[in-house]
Coordinates of C-alpha atoms in Angstrom, one line a residue:
X208 CA -103.5 12.7 43.7
X209 CA -100.4 11.3 42.0
X210 CA -100.8 8.0 43.8
X211 CA -104.3 7.6 42.4
X212 CA -103.0 8.3 38.9
X213 CA -100.7 5.2 39.2
X214 CA -103.6 2.9 39.8
X215 CA -105.1 2.7 36.3
X216 CA -101.6 2.6 34.7
X217 CA -100.6 -0.3 36.9
X218 CA -103.8 -2.1 36.0
X219 CA -103.2 -1.7 32.3
X220 CA -99.6 -2.9 32.6
X221 CA -100.8 -6.0 34.4
X222 CA -103.2 -6.8 31.6
X223 CA -100.3 -6.2 29.1
X224 CA -98.3 -8.8 31.0
X225 CA -101.1 -11.4 30.9
X226 CA -101.6 -10.8 27.2
X227 CA -98.0 -11.9 26.3
X228 CA -97.5 -14.9 28.5
X229 CA -96.4 -17.9 26.5
X230 CA -98.9 -20.7 25.8
X231 CA -101.7 -21.7 23.5
X232 CA -103.8 -18.8 22.2
X233 CA -107.4 -18.6 23.6
X234 CA -109.9 -16.5 21.8
X235 CA -112.1 -15.1 24.6
X236 CA -109.3 -14.3 27.1
X237 CA -107.2 -12.8 24.4
X238 CA -110.0 -10.6 23.1
X239 CA -110.6 -9.3 26.6
X240 CA -106.9 -8.7 27.4
X241 CA -106.4 -7.0 24.0
X242 CA -109.2 -4.6 24.7
X243 CA -108.1 -3.8 28.3
X244 CA -104.4 -3.6 27.6
X245 CA -104.8 -1.2 24.7
X246 CA -106.5 1.4 26.9
X247 CA -104.7 4.7 26.2
X248 CA -103.3 7.2 28.7
X249 CA -105.9 9.8 27.7
X250 CA -109.7 9.5 27.4
X251 CA -109.4 10.2 23.7
X252 CA -107.4 8.4 20.9
X253 CA -103.9 9.6 20.2
X254 CA -102.5 8.4 16.9
X255 CA -99.1 6.7 16.7
X256 CA -97.0 9.0 14.3
X257 CA -94.3 6.3 14.0
X258 CA -96.6 3.4 13.0
X259 CA -96.0 3.6 9.2
X260 CA -92.2 4.4 9.6
X261 CA -91.6 1.3 11.7
X262 CA -94.1 -1.1 10.2
X263 CA -92.6 -4.7 9.7
X264 CA -92.0 -5.9 6.1
X265 CA -95.2 -8.0 6.3
X266 CA -97.3 -4.8 6.3
X267 CA -95.3 -2.7 3.9
X268 CA -94.3 -5.4 1.3
X269 CA -97.4 -4.7 -0.8
X270 CA -96.4 -1.0 -0.9
X271 CA -92.9 -1.6 -2.2
X272 CA -92.5 -0.8 -5.9
X273 CA -89.6 -2.1 -8.1
X274 CA -88.0 -3.7 -5.1
X275 CA -87.6 -7.1 -3.7
X276 CA -87.4 -8.4 -0.1
X277 CA -83.6 -8.4 -0.4
X278 CA -83.5 -4.6 -1.2
X279 CA -85.8 -3.7 1.7
X280 CA -84.2 -2.5 5.0
X281 CA -83.2 -5.4 7.2
X282 CA -84.8 -3.9 10.3
X283 CA -88.2 -4.5 8.8
X284 CA -87.6 -8.2 8.7
X285 CA -87.3 -8.4 12.5
X286 CA -89.9 -10.5 14.2
X287 CA -90.3 -10.8 18.0
X288 CA -91.0 -14.1 19.7
X289 CA -94.3 -15.9 18.8
X290 CA -96.4 -14.7 21.8
X291 CA -95.8 -11.1 20.7
X292 CA -96.3 -11.7 17.0
X293 CA -99.8 -12.9 17.3
X294 CA -100.8 -9.6 19.0
X295 CA -99.2 -7.4 16.4
X296 CA -96.1 -6.5 18.3
X297 CA -93.0 -5.4 16.4
X298 CA -89.4 -5.2 17.4
X299 CA -89.4 -1.4 17.6
X300 CA -90.8 0.3 20.7
X301 CA -91.9 3.3 18.5
X302 CA -94.1 0.9 16.5
X303 CA -95.6 -0.7 19.7
X304 CA -96.3 2.2 22.0
X305 CA -95.3 5.3 20.0
X306 CA -98.6 7.0 21.0
X307 CA -97.9 6.4 24.7
X308 CA -94.4 7.8 24.3
X309 CA -95.8 11.0 22.7
X310 CA -98.3 11.4 25.5
X311 CA -95.6 10.8 28.1
X312 CA -93.4 13.5 26.4
X313 CA -96.3 15.8 26.6
X314 CA -96.7 15.0 30.3
X315 CA -93.0 15.7 30.8
X316 CA -93.2 19.1 29.1
X317 CA -96.3 20.2 31.0
X318 CA -95.2 19.0 34.4
X319 CA -91.7 20.5 33.9
X320 CA -93.3 23.9 33.2
X321 CA -95.5 23.6 36.4
X322 CA -92.5 22.6 38.5
X323 CA -90.5 25.6 37.1
X324 CA -93.4 28.0 37.9
X325 CA -93.6 26.5 41.3
X326 CA -89.9 27.1 42.0
X327 CA -90.1 30.6 40.8
X328 CA -93.2 31.2 42.8
X329 CA -91.6 29.9 46.0
X330 CA -88.5 32.0 45.4
X331 CA -89.8 35.3 44.2
X332 CA -93.6 35.7 44.1
X333 CA -94.7 34.3 47.5
X334 CA -93.0 37.3 49.2
X335 CA -95.5 39.7 47.5
X336 CA -98.4 38.2 49.4
X337 CA -99.1 39.7 52.8
X338 CA -100.6 36.4 54.0
X339 CA -98.8 33.3 52.5
X340 CA -101.6 31.0 53.8
X341 CA -104.4 32.8 52.0
X342 CA -106.3 31.1 49.1
X343 CA -104.2 32.0 46.1
X344 CA -100.8 31.3 47.6
X345 CA -102.1 28.0 49.0
X346 CA -103.8 27.0 45.8
X347 CA -100.7 27.7 43.6
X348 CA -98.5 25.9 46.1
X349 CA -100.7 22.9 46.1
X350 CA -100.9 22.7 42.3
X351 CA -97.1 23.1 42.0
X352 CA -96.4 20.4 44.6
X353 CA -99.0 17.9 43.2
X354 CA -98.9 18.3 39.4
X355 CA -95.2 19.0 38.8
X356 CA -92.5 16.4 38.0
X357 CA -93.8 14.5 41.0
X358 CA -96.9 13.6 39.0
X359 CA -94.9 12.7 35.9
X360 CA -92.7 10.3 37.9
X361 CA -95.7 8.7 39.5
X362 CA -97.2 8.1 36.0
X363 CA -94.0 6.6 34.8
X364 CA -93.7 4.4 37.9
X365 CA -97.2 3.1 37.2
X366 CA -96.3 2.3 33.7
X367 CA -92.9 0.8 34.4
X368 CA -93.9 -2.8 33.7
X369 CA -95.3 -1.9 30.2
X370 CA -92.3 0.3 29.3
X371 CA -89.8 -2.3 30.4
X372 CA -91.5 -5.1 28.4
X373 CA -91.4 -3.1 25.2
X374 CA -87.9 -1.7 25.9
X375 CA -86.5 -5.3 26.4
X376 CA -88.1 -6.4 23.2
X377 CA -86.4 -3.6 21.3
X378 CA -83.0 -4.1 22.9
X379 CA -83.1 -7.8 22.1
X380 CA -82.1 -6.9 18.5
X381 CA -80.3 -4.1 16.9
X382 CA -80.7 -2.9 13.2
X383 CA -79.0 0.2 11.8
X384 CA -81.3 0.3 8.8
X385 CA -83.7 2.0 8.6
X386 CA -82.6 4.9 10.9
X387 CA -85.8 4.9 12.9
X388 CA -84.8 1.5 14.3
X389 CA -81.7 3.0 15.7
X390 CA -83.8 5.7 17.4
X391 CA -86.1 3.0 18.9
X392 CA -83.1 1.1 20.1
X393 CA -81.5 4.1 21.8
X394 CA -84.8 5.2 23.3
X395 CA -85.4 1.7 24.8
X396 CA -82.0 1.9 26.6
X397 CA -82.9 5.4 27.8
X398 CA -86.1 4.0 29.4
X399 CA -84.1 1.1 31.0
X400 CA -81.4 3.5 32.2
X401 CA -84.1 5.9 33.5
X402 CA -85.8 3.3 35.6
X403 CA -82.4 2.1 36.9
X404 CA -81.6 5.7 37.9
X405 CA -85.1 6.1 39.4
X406 CA -84.6 2.9 41.5
X407 CA -81.2 4.2 42.7
X408 CA -82.6 7.5 43.9
X409 CA -85.6 5.7 45.4
X410 CA -83.2 3.7 47.5
X411 CA -81.5 6.8 48.6
X412 CA -84.8 8.5 49.5
X413 CA -86.0 5.4 51.4
X414 CA -82.7 5.4 53.4
X415 CA -83.2 9.0 54.3
X416 CA -86.8 8.4 55.1
X417 CA -85.8 5.6 57.4
X418 CA -83.3 7.8 59.3
X419 CA -85.9 10.5 59.8
X420 CA -88.4 7.9 61.0
X421 CA -85.9 6.5 63.5
X422 CA -85.2 10.0 64.8
X423 CA -89.0 10.5 65.2
X424 CA -89.3 7.3 67.2
X425 CA -86.5 8.4 69.5
X426 CA -88.1 11.7 70.1
X427 CA -91.4 10.1 70.8
X428 CA -89.7 7.7 73.2
X429 CA -88.0 10.5 75.0
X430 CA -91.2 12.4 75.4
X431 CA -92.9 9.3 76.8
X432 CA -90.1 8.7 79.3
X433 CA -90.3 12.3 80.5
X434 CA -94.0 12.1 81.0
X435 CA -93.6 8.9 83.0
X436 CA -90.7 10.3 85.1
X437 CA -92.8 13.3 86.0
X438 CA -95.7 11.2 87.4
X439 CA -94.2 10.2 90.8
X440 CA -93.5 13.8 91.9
X441 CA -96.9 14.9 90.7
X442 CA -98.6 12.1 92.6
X443 CA -96.5 12.9 95.7
X444 CA -97.6 16.5 95.6
X445 CA -101.2 15.4 95.4
X446 CA -100.8 13.2 98.5
X447 CA -99.1 16.0 100.5
X448 CA -101.9 18.5 99.7
X449 CA -105.2 16.6 99.6
X450 CA -107.0 19.9 99.8
X451 CA -105.7 20.9 96.4
X452 CA -106.9 17.7 94.9
X453 CA -110.3 18.2 96.5
X454 CA -110.4 21.7 95.1
X455 CA -109.3 20.8 91.6
X456 CA -110.0 17.0 90.9
X457 CA -109.6 17.7 87.1
X458 CA -105.9 18.2 87.6
X459 CA -105.5 14.7 89.0
X460 CA -107.5 13.3 86.0
X461 CA -105.3 15.2 83.6
X462 CA -102.1 13.9 85.2
X463 CA -103.3 10.3 85.2
X464 CA -104.3 10.6 81.5
X465 CA -100.8 11.8 80.6
X466 CA -99.2 8.9 82.4
X467 CA -101.5 6.2 80.9
X468 CA -101.3 7.7 77.3
X469 CA -97.7 8.7 76.6
X470 CA -96.6 10.5 73.5
X471 CA -96.7 8.3 70.4
X472 CA -96.2 8.5 66.6
X473 CA -99.1 9.3 64.3
X474 CA -100.4 6.4 62.3
X475 CA -99.9 8.5 59.1
X476 CA -96.4 8.4 57.8
X477 CA -96.6 11.9 56.0
X478 CA -97.5 13.4 59.4
X479 CA -94.5 11.8 61.2
X480 CA -92.0 12.5 58.4
X481 CA -93.1 15.4 56.1
X482 CA -91.9 15.2 52.5
X483 CA -88.4 16.7 52.1
X484 CA -87.8 20.2 50.7
X485 CA -85.0 18.8 48.5
X486 CA -85.4 17.6 44.9
X487 CA -86.1 14.1 46.3
X488 CA -89.6 15.4 47.1
X489 CA -90.6 14.3 43.6
X490 CA -90.2 10.6 44.7
X491 CA -92.6 10.9 47.7
X492 CA -95.8 9.9 45.8
X493 CA -95.7 6.2 46.7
X494 CA -95.5 7.1 50.4
X495 CA -98.4 9.6 50.6
X496 CA -101.0 7.0 51.6
X497 CA -98.6 4.9 53.8
X498 CA -99.2 4.3 57.5
X499 CA -96.2 4.6 59.8
X500 CA -94.5 1.2 59.4
X501 CA -93.4 -1.0 62.3
X502 CA -90.0 -1.6 60.6
X503 CA -88.0 0.6 58.3
X504 CA -87.6 -2.3 55.9
X505 CA -91.3 -2.0 55.1
X506 CA -90.5 1.3 53.3
X507 CA -88.7 -0.6 50.5
X508 CA -92.0 -1.9 49.1
X509 CA -92.1 0.6 46.1
X510 CA -88.5 -0.4 45.3
X511 CA -89.4 -4.1 45.5
X512 CA -92.3 -3.4 43.2
X513 CA -90.0 -1.9 40.6
X514 CA -87.7 -4.9 40.9
X515 CA -90.6 -7.2 40.5
X516 CA -91.7 -5.5 37.3
X517 CA -88.2 -5.7 35.9
X518 CA -88.0 -9.5 36.7
X519 CA -91.4 -10.2 35.1
X520 CA -90.4 -8.2 32.0
X521 CA -87.2 -10.2 31.7
X522 CA -89.0 -13.5 32.1
X523 CA -91.6 -12.5 29.6
X524 CA -89.2 -11.5 26.8
X525 CA -86.4 -14.0 27.3
X526 CA -88.3 -17.2 28.1
X527 CA -91.1 -17.3 25.5
X528 CA -89.9 -20.8 24.3
X529 CA -90.3 -22.3 27.8
X530 CA -93.9 -21.6 28.8
X531 CA -94.0 -23.9 31.8
X532 CA -90.8 -22.5 33.3
X533 CA -91.8 -19.0 32.5
X534 CA -95.2 -19.3 34.2
X535 CA -93.7 -21.0 37.3
X536 CA -91.1 -18.3 37.7
X537 CA -93.6 -15.6 37.2
X538 CA -95.9 -17.1 39.9
X539 CA -92.9 -17.2 42.2
X540 CA -91.9 -13.6 41.6
X541 CA -95.5 -12.3 41.8
X542 CA -96.4 -14.5 44.7
X543 CA -93.3 -13.3 46.7
X544 CA -94.2 -9.6 46.1
X545 CA -97.8 -10.2 47.0
X546 CA -96.8 -11.9 50.2
X547 CA -94.5 -9.1 51.1
X548 CA -97.3 -6.5 50.4
X549 CA -99.7 -8.5 52.6
X550 CA -97.1 -8.8 55.4
X551 CA -96.2 -5.1 55.4
X552 CA -99.7 -3.7 54.8
X553 CA -98.4 -0.2 54.3
X554 CA -101.5 1.4 53.0
X555 CA -103.8 3.2 55.3
X556 CA -106.8 1.9 53.5
X557 CA -107.3 -1.9 53.5
X558 CA -108.9 -1.7 50.0
X559 CA -105.6 -0.2 48.7
X560 CA -103.7 -3.0 50.3
X561 CA -105.9 -5.6 48.6
X562 CA -105.5 -3.8 45.2
X563 CA -101.7 -3.9 45.6

């Protein structure tokens, strides 16, 4: 389930946020946050291949031979704000989360291949099966629809807060020497631009979803009106022919049930508005466990969550010297989003709502 895959990633990102909030260092909370926030994306350790290339001058100074600090590349002198320095965070995103970037690139490659196979299967291979609903066609279709690019985008959504924090740290300073610092700088802007594009397409998808939901409401309302308008004539016929009612009393019960329980929308959003067949299908993961909202504005919750992560990352990186103001603004942003989630209660499961 792509939505379930986002849960642990979001939790780790939240611990990362708490780890870097400005203020006096506290040993026990810092130890716990360091342990939890450094949980990898995979159950086994993946080494960071960029660690040595991007190490700050403090770590590589002893390895320099016949050179002084003046001769060393200027990028290696870069130091992030104090709350990040005490947790061994550098200015380069490759130094900080190079291992996560490698794993994410692996996810992108694998899910892209799955999506490509799924498209080819839907276009050419499914015609060769006499029964498209049999086990193998259904299984291949389910794997392609679940573990393709849709899964990768869900993972990146869950890690948006962490990626935005480290991207903003890197874009806060630019160094042309050594060259690997340029790579980290460009890569950080790619992540920021990618999340901006993701938010734009999410807005387009939510608008489309809202229109489809409005059409479904109109259809349900028309069906309800038709069932109600048909009740007087049916009741009139039953009065004119009491013998028929006596012979078949179940018919009268059925008619009254249709009048008292008109057609209505399902409580599950995916049953009311199925995921689109267009490429926007890859953005449907956050809505898979949604109930049918009372208002279309409730559908904007995933987009508001992305905006919330961007604001928290900005406050964390650009207000480290003002811990009181930083904390108050973070509480305001987080409190506002928490209140919105509690007001909308989009999730079908109450536990999921509380987790959000």
